[in-house]
XYZ file of C-alpha atoms in Angstrom:
152
model
C -171.288 -141.586 2.458
C -172.763 -142.499 -0.841
C -175.918 -144.056 -1.516
C -176.209 -147.645 -1.170
C -176.076 -149.383 -4.729
C -176.486 -152.708 -3.503
C -179.411 -155.070 -2.828
C -180.475 -155.922 0.654
C -181.861 -159.238 1.139
C -181.882 -161.970 3.721
C -179.331 -164.861 3.198
C -180.539 -168.209 2.351
C -178.771 -171.696 2.948
C -177.318 -171.243 -0.676
C -175.309 -168.324 0.522
C -173.269 -170.417 3.300
C -170.088 -170.594 1.312
C -169.894 -166.777 0.472
C -170.846 -165.992 3.985
C -168.104 -168.212 5.553
C -165.680 -166.550 3.223
C -166.733 -163.151 4.684
C -166.754 -164.244 8.314
C -163.151 -165.348 7.784
C -162.054 -162.055 6.887
C -163.071 -160.924 10.540
C -160.349 -163.000 12.090
C -156.706 -162.539 11.314
C -154.668 -165.574 10.894
C -157.574 -167.861 11.874
C -156.976 -171.545 11.302
C -159.700 -172.933 8.721
C -160.830 -175.546 11.144
C -162.751 -176.540 13.218
C -164.635 -173.413 13.451
C -165.710 -173.288 9.916
C -167.472 -176.596 10.030
C -169.153 -175.525 13.294
C -170.047 -172.251 11.723
C -171.441 -173.817 8.629
C -173.711 -176.188 10.714
C -174.803 -173.386 12.914
C -175.870 -171.288 9.863
C -177.723 -174.138 8.456
C -179.466 -174.693 11.727
C -180.449 -171.043 12.119
C -180.952 -169.647 8.674
C -184.465 -170.918 8.652
C -185.461 -169.556 11.930
C -186.520 -165.989 11.582
C -187.663 -165.723 15.327
C -184.046 -166.735 16.491
C -181.633 -165.219 13.936
C -181.537 -162.591 11.267
C -178.886 -162.836 8.297
C -179.083 -159.581 6.249
C -176.787 -159.449 3.250
C -175.961 -156.739 0.592
C -175.740 -158.123 -2.756
C -173.876 -156.199 -5.715
C -173.115 -157.707 -9.197
C -174.478 -160.999 -7.991
C -172.278 -161.516 -5.035
C -172.555 -160.809 -1.381
C -170.356 -157.987 -0.426
C -171.706 -157.078 3.082
C -173.439 -158.856 5.937
C -174.260 -158.849 9.423
C -175.811 -161.297 12.031
C -178.449 -160.752 14.640
C -179.216 -163.584 17.134
C -181.746 -163.612 19.831
C -180.310 -164.405 23.352
C -182.934 -165.343 26.116
C -181.702 -164.225 29.646
C -183.113 -163.460 32.803
C -185.504 -160.213 33.059
C -183.847 -157.405 34.848
C -184.256 -153.724 35.126
C -182.148 -153.077 32.066
C -183.708 -155.856 29.899
C -187.238 -156.229 31.350
C -188.222 -159.256 29.055
C -184.800 -160.755 29.082
C -184.614 -160.646 25.254
C -181.384 -159.415 23.767
C -180.235 -159.497 20.288
C -176.625 -159.883 19.589
C -175.303 -158.006 16.795
C -172.066 -159.664 15.186
C -170.200 -160.216 12.139
C -170.876 -156.996 10.539
C -168.285 -156.782 7.575
C -168.236 -155.189 4.251
C -165.521 -156.241 1.647
C -162.910 -153.493 1.288
C -163.675 -152.449 -2.177
C -167.338 -151.816 -1.327
C -166.898 -149.628 2.106
C -168.244 -146.235 2.218
C -171.562 -146.942 0.530
C -173.602 -147.217 3.509
C -173.887 -150.877 3.679
C -172.922 -151.321 7.203
C -175.550 -148.752 8.296
C -178.019 -150.473 6.134
C -177.293 -153.929 7.797
C -177.305 -152.532 11.445
C -180.562 -150.848 10.877
C -182.107 -154.169 9.412
C -180.921 -156.033 12.507
C -182.230 -153.394 14.882
C -185.669 -153.311 12.920
C -185.641 -157.188 13.199
C -184.951 -156.802 16.917
C -188.018 -154.596 17.331
C -190.187 -156.987 15.399
C -189.538 -160.145 17.591
C -190.052 -158.016 20.804
C -186.493 -157.597 21.859
C -185.520 -155.251 24.708
C -182.079 -154.213 23.313
C -179.323 -154.929 20.799
C -175.880 -155.601 22.214
C -172.523 -155.765 20.142
C -168.864 -155.843 20.707
C -167.115 -153.038 18.508
C -163.752 -152.660 17.176
C -162.444 -149.214 17.349
C -163.060 -148.836 13.544
C -166.795 -149.482 14.082
C -167.437 -147.215 16.991
C -168.375 -144.159 14.660
C -170.947 -146.275 12.753
C -172.481 -147.761 15.872
C -172.585 -144.425 17.805
C -174.062 -142.654 14.843
C -176.827 -144.981 14.954
C -177.708 -144.482 18.669
C -175.654 -147.268 20.553
C -173.726 -146.179 23.680
C -170.740 -147.542 25.383
C -171.678 -149.209 28.639
C -169.855 -149.245 31.799
C -169.713 -153.037 32.104
C -166.600 -154.347 30.856
C -166.696 -157.440 28.693
C -165.038 -160.696 29.984
C -164.611 -164.204 28.746
C -163.488 -167.542 29.904
C -162.262 -169.919 27.264
C -163.202 -173.553 27.541
């Protein structure tokens, strides 16, 4: 992996269009609406709430080329999450032409550091097979609990 040449910073409300364009790349054949409208409103709500969400970005040449999201989830305290404070890591993406420069690692470390700063118990994520190596290399482990969902 080469050295990161981009600049790490926290996203601002002005970045919403670039972030929505990056998030769209995460979903093959996703319809443009209604999710983009909801995502834009959600981002506007949480971008100014550093205790609830973290939006690190890597900027190169004046454009955002990589991003990730960390959101605080409050749950019932339990033996594996004593305070009930979990950070959900999501939407980790680097534009194809900028991969291999350590941006994903930088972004994940930023969210983990943020999770520590807000006194979270752990960081959870759902990984694609392509992402497993990155996350395992940073200390994430596969759990025995299968992920399930119910669509409403």
